[in-house]
Amino acid sequence: MGFSTDTQGREEALIELFRATFTASEGAEEGTLIGDLVRNLLASTAQPDRFVFIAEENGALIGGILFSRLTYEQDQRTVFVLGPVAVATEQQGQGIGQRLLNHGLAALRSAGVDIAMTYGDPGYYAKVGFRPIREADAPAPFKLKQPEGWLAQSLTDRAMTSLQGPSRCVEALNDPVFW
Ligand SMILES: CC(C)(COP(=O)(O)OP(=O)(O)OC[C@H]1O[C@@H](n2cnc3c(N)ncnc32)[C@H](O)[C@@H]1OP(=O)(O)O)[C@@H](O)C(=O)NCCC(=O)NCCS
């Protein structure tokens, strides 16, 4: 298995990976929603505002993760939010997700990103260093429907401390349905 950031010409395959994976785990409606989200993130997010990492094996795409910029106008630190994340259904449970996440987080650290956030299953994301954070300590772009899923980690030697809101996400995520 190898990791890459080169998605040029493979956008449709990546969108399909997300659509099919989320359809299998959460149903067709969610599959369409997340497939469309990935399409929008790729199409409408400027390069400096996103990172995309893929896992491939024998030329086939088997995993993908996206990060996009979260702007805290009152805070100097660089913050990116992780999501969505998918590992092809038949390849799940073999550690690919965890390896891909660690690879992506290390790349963000090298790029000088200070803080990674995500919104998901605390049990799963704890395995790659995310810890719960209160909305009061890191305001989300929208009121969260599941505040227990709001997670953060420092990518520097400095401890995670409160982020001064309000915050603003990229256009593709700027819809309460995702929060
Ligand atoms: C979530 C997902 C990306 C995980 O990828 P994966 O390659 O199957 O995960 P891994 O094999 O790396 O799992 C690593 C560990 O997390 C555990 N794990 C997996 N899902 C978990 C969950 N929901 N809660 C707690 N632990 C979980 C695994 O048992 C494994 O534990 P271990 O290291 O102690 O054996 C993948 O299952 C997926 O694409 N699911 C459907 C889409 C989705 O829900 N995406 C996340 C929301 S954006």
mmCIF file of C-alpha atoms and ligand atoms in Angstrom:
data_model
loop_
_atom_site.group_PDB
_atom_site.id
_atom_site.type_symbol
_atom_site.label_atom_id
_atom_site.label_comp_id
_atom_site.label_asym_id
_atom_site.label_seq_id
_atom_site.Cartn_x
_atom_site.Cartn_y
_atom_site.Cartn_z
ATOM 1 C CA MET A 1 0.000 0.000 0.000
ATOM 2 C CA GLY A 2 1.210 3.506 -0.784
ATOM 3 C CA PHE A 3 0.102 7.034 0.063
ATOM 4 C CA SER A 4 -0.145 9.929 -2.349
ATOM 5 C CA THR A 5 -1.419 13.471 -2.641
ATOM 6 C CA ASP A 6 -1.722 13.220 -6.402
ATOM 7 C CA THR A 7 -5.422 13.206 -7.203
ATOM 8 C CA GLN A 8 -5.093 14.880 -10.603
ATOM 9 C CA GLY A 9 -7.305 13.015 -13.075
ATOM 10 C CA ARG A 10 -8.580 10.700 -10.328
ATOM 11 C CA GLU A 11 -11.226 12.990 -8.877
ATOM 12 C CA GLU A 12 -14.128 10.853 -10.111
ATOM 13 C CA ALA A 13 -12.602 7.694 -8.611
ATOM 14 C CA LEU A 14 -12.150 9.472 -5.276
ATOM 15 C CA ILE A 15 -15.725 10.797 -5.277
ATOM 16 C CA GLU A 16 -16.966 7.292 -6.105
ATOM 17 C CA LEU A 17 -14.914 5.780 -3.262
ATOM 18 C CA PHE A 18 -16.642 8.115 -0.787
ATOM 19 C CA ARG A 19 -20.092 7.648 -2.314
ATOM 20 C CA ALA A 20 -19.868 3.849 -2.313
ATOM 21 C CA THR A 21 -18.255 3.571 1.144
ATOM 22 C CA PHE A 22 -20.808 5.797 2.869
ATOM 23 C CA THR A 23 -23.675 4.152 0.960
ATOM 24 C CA ALA A 24 -22.530 0.777 2.316
ATOM 25 C CA SER A 25 -22.161 2.021 5.899
ATOM 26 C CA GLU A 26 -24.970 4.572 6.215
ATOM 27 C CA GLY A 27 -27.282 4.277 3.221
ATOM 28 C CA ALA A 28 -27.698 5.788 -0.233
ATOM 29 C CA GLU A 29 -28.755 9.244 0.942
ATOM 30 C CA GLU A 30 -25.621 9.690 3.052
ATOM 31 C CA GLY A 31 -23.518 8.214 0.215
ATOM 32 C CA THR A 32 -24.824 10.867 -2.182
ATOM 33 C CA LEU A 33 -24.375 13.652 0.386
ATOM 34 C CA ILE A 34 -20.745 12.731 1.115
ATOM 35 C CA GLY A 35 -19.894 12.025 -2.536
ATOM 36 C CA ASP A 36 -21.207 15.490 -3.428
ATOM 37 C CA LEU A 37 -19.301 17.021 -0.509
ATOM 38 C CA VAL A 38 -16.030 15.566 -1.810
ATOM 39 C CA ARG A 39 -16.841 16.791 -5.322
ATOM 40 C CA ASN A 40 -17.417 20.304 -3.948
ATOM 41 C CA LEU A 41 -14.341 20.251 -1.710
ATOM 42 C CA LEU A 42 -12.149 19.303 -4.688
ATOM 43 C CA ALA A 43 -13.777 21.782 -7.073
ATOM 44 C CA SER A 44 -14.252 24.847 -4.894
ATOM 45 C CA THR A 45 -11.405 24.826 -2.359
ATOM 46 C CA ALA A 46 -8.232 26.728 -3.259
ATOM 47 C CA GLN A 47 -5.008 24.702 -2.984
ATOM 48 C CA PRO A 48 -3.695 26.476 0.128
ATOM 49 C CA ASP A 49 -6.951 25.710 1.911
ATOM 50 C CA ARG A 50 -6.983 21.933 1.526
ATOM 51 C CA PHE A 51 -4.986 18.718 1.770
ATOM 52 C CA VAL A 52 -6.041 15.441 0.166
ATOM 53 C CA PHE A 53 -4.348 12.099 0.876
ATOM 54 C CA ILE A 54 -5.132 8.806 -0.795
ATOM 55 C CA ALA A 55 -4.125 5.221 -0.111
ATOM 56 C CA GLU A 56 -3.678 2.942 -3.093
ATOM 57 C CA GLU A 57 -2.822 -0.643 -3.761
ATOM 58 C CA ASN A 58 -1.935 -2.049 -7.182
ATOM 59 C CA GLY A 59 -3.207 1.150 -8.769
ATOM 60 C CA ALA A 60 -6.609 0.985 -7.042
ATOM 61 C CA LEU A 61 -7.815 3.692 -4.687
ATOM 62 C CA ILE A 62 -8.581 2.085 -1.324
ATOM 63 C CA GLY A 63 -8.765 5.075 1.008
ATOM 64 C CA GLY A 64 -9.028 8.839 1.109
ATOM 65 C CA ILE A 65 -8.973 11.685 3.621
ATOM 66 C CA LEU A 66 -9.484 15.411 3.173
ATOM 67 C CA PHE A 67 -8.554 18.330 5.388
ATOM 68 C CA SER A 68 -9.746 21.895 4.824
ATOM 69 C CA ARG A 69 -8.930 25.193 6.448
ATOM 70 C CA LEU A 70 -10.840 26.435 9.476
ATOM 71 C CA THR A 71 -10.259 30.121 10.013
ATOM 72 C CA TYR A 72 -10.338 31.669 13.492
ATOM 73 C CA GLU A 73 -10.073 35.341 12.730
ATOM 74 C CA GLN A 74 -9.076 36.285 16.281
ATOM 75 C CA ASP A 75 -6.364 33.611 16.442
ATOM 76 C CA GLN A 76 -2.964 33.483 14.765
ATOM 77 C CA ARG A 77 -2.771 29.700 14.624
ATOM 78 C CA THR A 78 -3.275 27.629 11.473
ATOM 79 C CA VAL A 79 -6.159 25.198 11.859
ATOM 80 C CA PHE A 80 -7.421 22.481 9.494
ATOM 81 C CA VAL A 81 -10.468 20.283 9.939
ATOM 82 C CA LEU A 82 -10.348 16.634 8.893
ATOM 83 C CA GLY A 83 -13.232 15.173 6.945
ATOM 84 C CA PRO A 84 -14.523 13.179 5.357
ATOM 85 C CA VAL A 85 -12.549 9.933 5.764
ATOM 86 C CA ALA A 86 -13.184 6.663 3.909
ATOM 87 C CA VAL A 87 -11.569 3.267 3.511
ATOM 88 C CA ALA A 88 -13.115 1.004 0.857
ATOM 89 C CA THR A 89 -15.672 -1.279 2.510
ATOM 90 C CA GLU A 90 -13.906 -4.546 1.699
ATOM 91 C CA GLN A 91 -10.579 -3.177 3.025
ATOM 92 C CA GLN A 92 -11.812 -1.898 6.384
ATOM 93 C CA GLY A 93 -10.576 -3.169 9.739
ATOM 94 C CA GLN A 94 -6.987 -3.760 8.611
ATOM 95 C CA GLY A 95 -5.471 -0.573 9.981
ATOM 96 C CA ILE A 96 -5.492 1.307 6.660
ATOM 97 C CA GLY A 97 -7.573 4.174 8.046
ATOM 98 C CA GLN A 98 -5.277 4.639 10.994
ATOM 99 C CA ARG A 99 -2.138 4.572 8.829
ATOM 100 C CA LEU A 100 -3.615 7.019 6.332
ATOM 101 C CA LEU A 101 -4.657 9.386 9.145
ATOM 102 C CA ASN A 102 -1.211 9.257 10.762
ATOM 103 C CA HIS A 103 0.374 9.897 7.374
ATOM 104 C CA GLY A 104 -1.883 12.901 6.724
ATOM 105 C CA LEU A 105 -1.400 14.371 10.199
ATOM 106 C CA ALA A 106 2.392 14.061 9.868
ATOM 107 C CA ALA A 107 2.236 15.863 6.508
ATOM 108 C CA LEU A 108 0.184 18.697 8.019
ATOM 109 C CA ARG A 109 2.689 18.961 10.874
ATOM 110 C CA SER A 110 5.531 19.250 8.334
ATOM 111 C CA ALA A 111 3.556 21.912 6.471
ATOM 112 C CA GLY A 112 3.373 24.012 9.655
ATOM 113 C CA VAL A 113 -0.258 23.454 10.580
ATOM 114 C CA ASP A 114 -0.742 24.112 14.305
ATOM 115 C CA ILE A 115 -4.020 22.360 15.091
ATOM 116 C CA ALA A 116 -6.153 19.619 13.539
ATOM 117 C CA MET A 117 -9.845 19.359 14.385
ATOM 118 C CA THR A 118 -12.407 16.773 13.416
ATOM 119 C CA TYR A 119 -16.052 15.927 14.028
ATOM 120 C CA GLY A 120 -16.698 12.228 14.414
ATOM 121 C CA ASP A 121 -16.469 9.122 16.572
ATOM 122 C CA PRO A 122 -14.318 9.995 19.628
ATOM 123 C CA GLY A 123 -13.353 6.330 20.138
ATOM 124 C CA TYR A 124 -11.972 5.947 16.652
ATOM 125 C CA TYR A 125 -10.212 9.312 16.352
ATOM 126 C CA ALA A 126 -8.606 8.989 19.808
ATOM 127 C CA LYS A 127 -6.379 6.321 18.209
ATOM 128 C CA VAL A 128 -4.704 9.012 16.115
ATOM 129 C CA GLY A 129 -4.393 11.639 18.841
ATOM 130 C CA PHE A 130 -7.691 13.556 18.793
ATOM 131 C CA ARG A 131 -9.273 14.515 22.119
ATOM 132 C CA PRO A 132 -12.721 16.000 22.825
ATOM 133 C CA ILE A 133 -12.926 19.770 22.989
ATOM 134 C CA ARG A 134 -15.809 21.951 24.132
ATOM 135 C CA GLU A 135 -17.439 24.261 21.612
ATOM 136 C CA ALA A 136 -16.706 27.087 24.082
ATOM 137 C CA ASP A 137 -12.974 26.351 23.695
ATOM 138 C CA ALA A 138 -13.047 26.034 19.883
ATOM 139 C CA PRO A 139 -16.231 27.401 18.346
ATOM 140 C CA ALA A 140 -17.431 25.383 15.334
ATOM 141 C CA PRO A 141 -18.751 27.162 12.222
ATOM 142 C CA PHE A 142 -22.287 26.021 13.120
ATOM 143 C CA LYS A 143 -23.970 24.880 16.329
ATOM 144 C CA LEU A 144 -23.041 21.190 16.553
ATOM 145 C CA LYS A 145 -25.780 18.550 16.611
ATOM 146 C CA GLN A 146 -23.372 16.106 18.342
ATOM 147 C CA PRO A 147 -20.987 18.234 20.408
ATOM 148 C CA GLU A 148 -19.399 15.083 21.900
ATOM 149 C CA GLY A 149 -17.914 14.460 18.423
ATOM 150 C CA TRP A 150 -15.968 17.746 18.322
ATOM 151 C CA LEU A 151 -12.292 16.774 18.602
ATOM 152 C CA ALA A 152 -8.913 18.494 18.415
ATOM 153 C CA GLN A 153 -5.181 17.933 18.640
ATOM 154 C CA SER A 154 -2.135 20.138 18.647
ATOM 155 C CA LEU A 155 0.360 19.302 15.889
ATOM 156 C CA THR A 156 3.131 21.292 17.566
ATOM 157 C CA ASP A 157 4.992 21.032 20.881
ATOM 158 C CA ARG A 158 2.550 23.549 22.345
ATOM 159 C CA ALA A 159 -0.459 22.207 24.245
ATOM 160 C CA MET A 160 -3.934 22.612 22.773
ATOM 161 C CA THR A 161 -5.413 25.799 24.203
ATOM 162 C CA SER A 162 -8.680 27.587 23.455
ATOM 163 C CA LEU A 163 -9.234 28.990 19.983
ATOM 164 C CA GLN A 164 -10.825 32.397 19.760
ATOM 165 C CA GLY A 165 -13.969 32.333 17.626
ATOM 166 C CA PRO A 166 -15.951 32.799 15.600
ATOM 167 C CA SER A 167 -14.677 30.293 13.059
ATOM 168 C CA ARG A 168 -15.253 29.997 9.330
ATOM 169 C CA CYS A 169 -15.007 26.842 7.213
ATOM 170 C CA VAL A 170 -14.489 26.504 3.457
ATOM 171 C CA GLU A 171 -17.468 26.961 1.128
ATOM 172 C CA ALA A 172 -18.103 23.225 0.542
ATOM 173 C CA LEU A 173 -18.630 22.650 4.291
ATOM 174 C CA ASN A 174 -20.569 25.848 4.840
ATOM 175 C CA ASP A 175 -23.900 24.070 5.342
ATOM 176 C CA PRO A 176 -25.455 23.104 8.708
ATOM 177 C CA VAL A 177 -26.174 19.597 7.373
ATOM 178 C CA PHE A 178 -22.501 18.721 7.957
ATOM 179 C CA TRP A 179 -22.410 20.022 11.528
HETATM 180 C C1 LIG B 1 -13.993 4.757 9.717
HETATM 181 C C2 LIG B 1 -13.022 4.144 8.703
HETATM 182 C C3 LIG B 1 -12.379 5.247 7.885
HETATM 183 C C4 LIG B 1 -11.959 3.396 9.474
HETATM 184 O O1 LIG B 1 -11.010 2.858 8.570
HETATM 185 P P1 LIG B 1 -10.425 1.382 8.811
HETATM 186 O O2 LIG B 1 -9.291 1.189 7.883
HETATM 187 O O3 LIG B 1 -11.550 0.416 8.767
HETATM 188 O O4 LIG B 1 -9.946 1.548 10.338
HETATM 189 P P2 LIG B 1 -8.703 0.871 10.986
HETATM 190 O O5 LIG B 1 -8.610 -0.556 10.530
HETATM 191 O O6 LIG B 1 -7.541 1.740 10.826
HETATM 192 O O7 LIG B 1 -9.170 0.912 12.485
HETATM 193 C C5 LIG B 1 -8.257 1.179 13.444
HETATM 194 C C6 LIG B 1 -8.851 0.851 14.778
HETATM 195 O O8 LIG B 1 -10.064 1.549 15.030
HETATM 196 C C7 LIG B 1 -11.084 0.642 15.423
HETATM 197 N N1 LIG B 1 -12.335 1.227 14.976
HETATM 198 C C8 LIG B 1 -12.857 1.253 13.752
HETATM 199 N N2 LIG B 1 -14.024 1.931 13.776
HETATM 200 C C9 LIG B 1 -14.212 2.332 15.068
HETATM 201 C C10 LIG B 1 -15.216 3.048 15.744
HETATM 202 N N3 LIG B 1 -16.305 3.503 15.093
HETATM 203 N N4 LIG B 1 -15.080 3.284 17.077
HETATM 204 C C11 LIG B 1 -13.996 2.833 17.752
HETATM 205 N N5 LIG B 1 -13.005 2.137 17.163
HETATM 206 C C12 LIG B 1 -13.132 1.881 15.836
HETATM 207 C C13 LIG B 1 -10.692 -0.653 14.780
HETATM 208 O O9 LIG B 1 -11.251 -1.740 15.481
HETATM 209 C C14 LIG B 1 -9.183 -0.617 14.958
HETATM 210 O O10 LIG B 1 -8.831 -0.903 16.279
HETATM 211 P P3 LIG B 1 -7.444 -1.611 16.660
HETATM 212 O O11 LIG B 1 -6.362 -0.737 16.071
HETATM 213 O O12 LIG B 1 -7.454 -1.602 18.136
HETATM 214 O O13 LIG B 1 -7.538 -2.955 16.019
HETATM 215 C C15 LIG B 1 -13.734 3.145 7.759
HETATM 216 O O14 LIG B 1 -14.282 2.105 8.527
HETATM 217 C C16 LIG B 1 -14.812 3.783 6.901
HETATM 218 O O15 LIG B 1 -14.524 4.262 5.810
HETATM 219 N N6 LIG B 1 -16.097 3.745 7.356
HETATM 220 C C17 LIG B 1 -17.209 4.263 6.606
HETATM 221 C C18 LIG B 1 -17.149 5.768 6.449
HETATM 222 C C19 LIG B 1 -17.019 6.481 7.774
HETATM 223 O O16 LIG B 1 -17.753 6.217 8.714
HETATM 224 N N7 LIG B 1 -16.052 7.411 7.842
HETATM 225 C C20 LIG B 1 -15.768 8.145 9.044
HETATM 226 C C21 LIG B 1 -16.634 9.333 9.217
HETATM 227 S S1 LIG B 1 -16.083 10.700 8.193
#
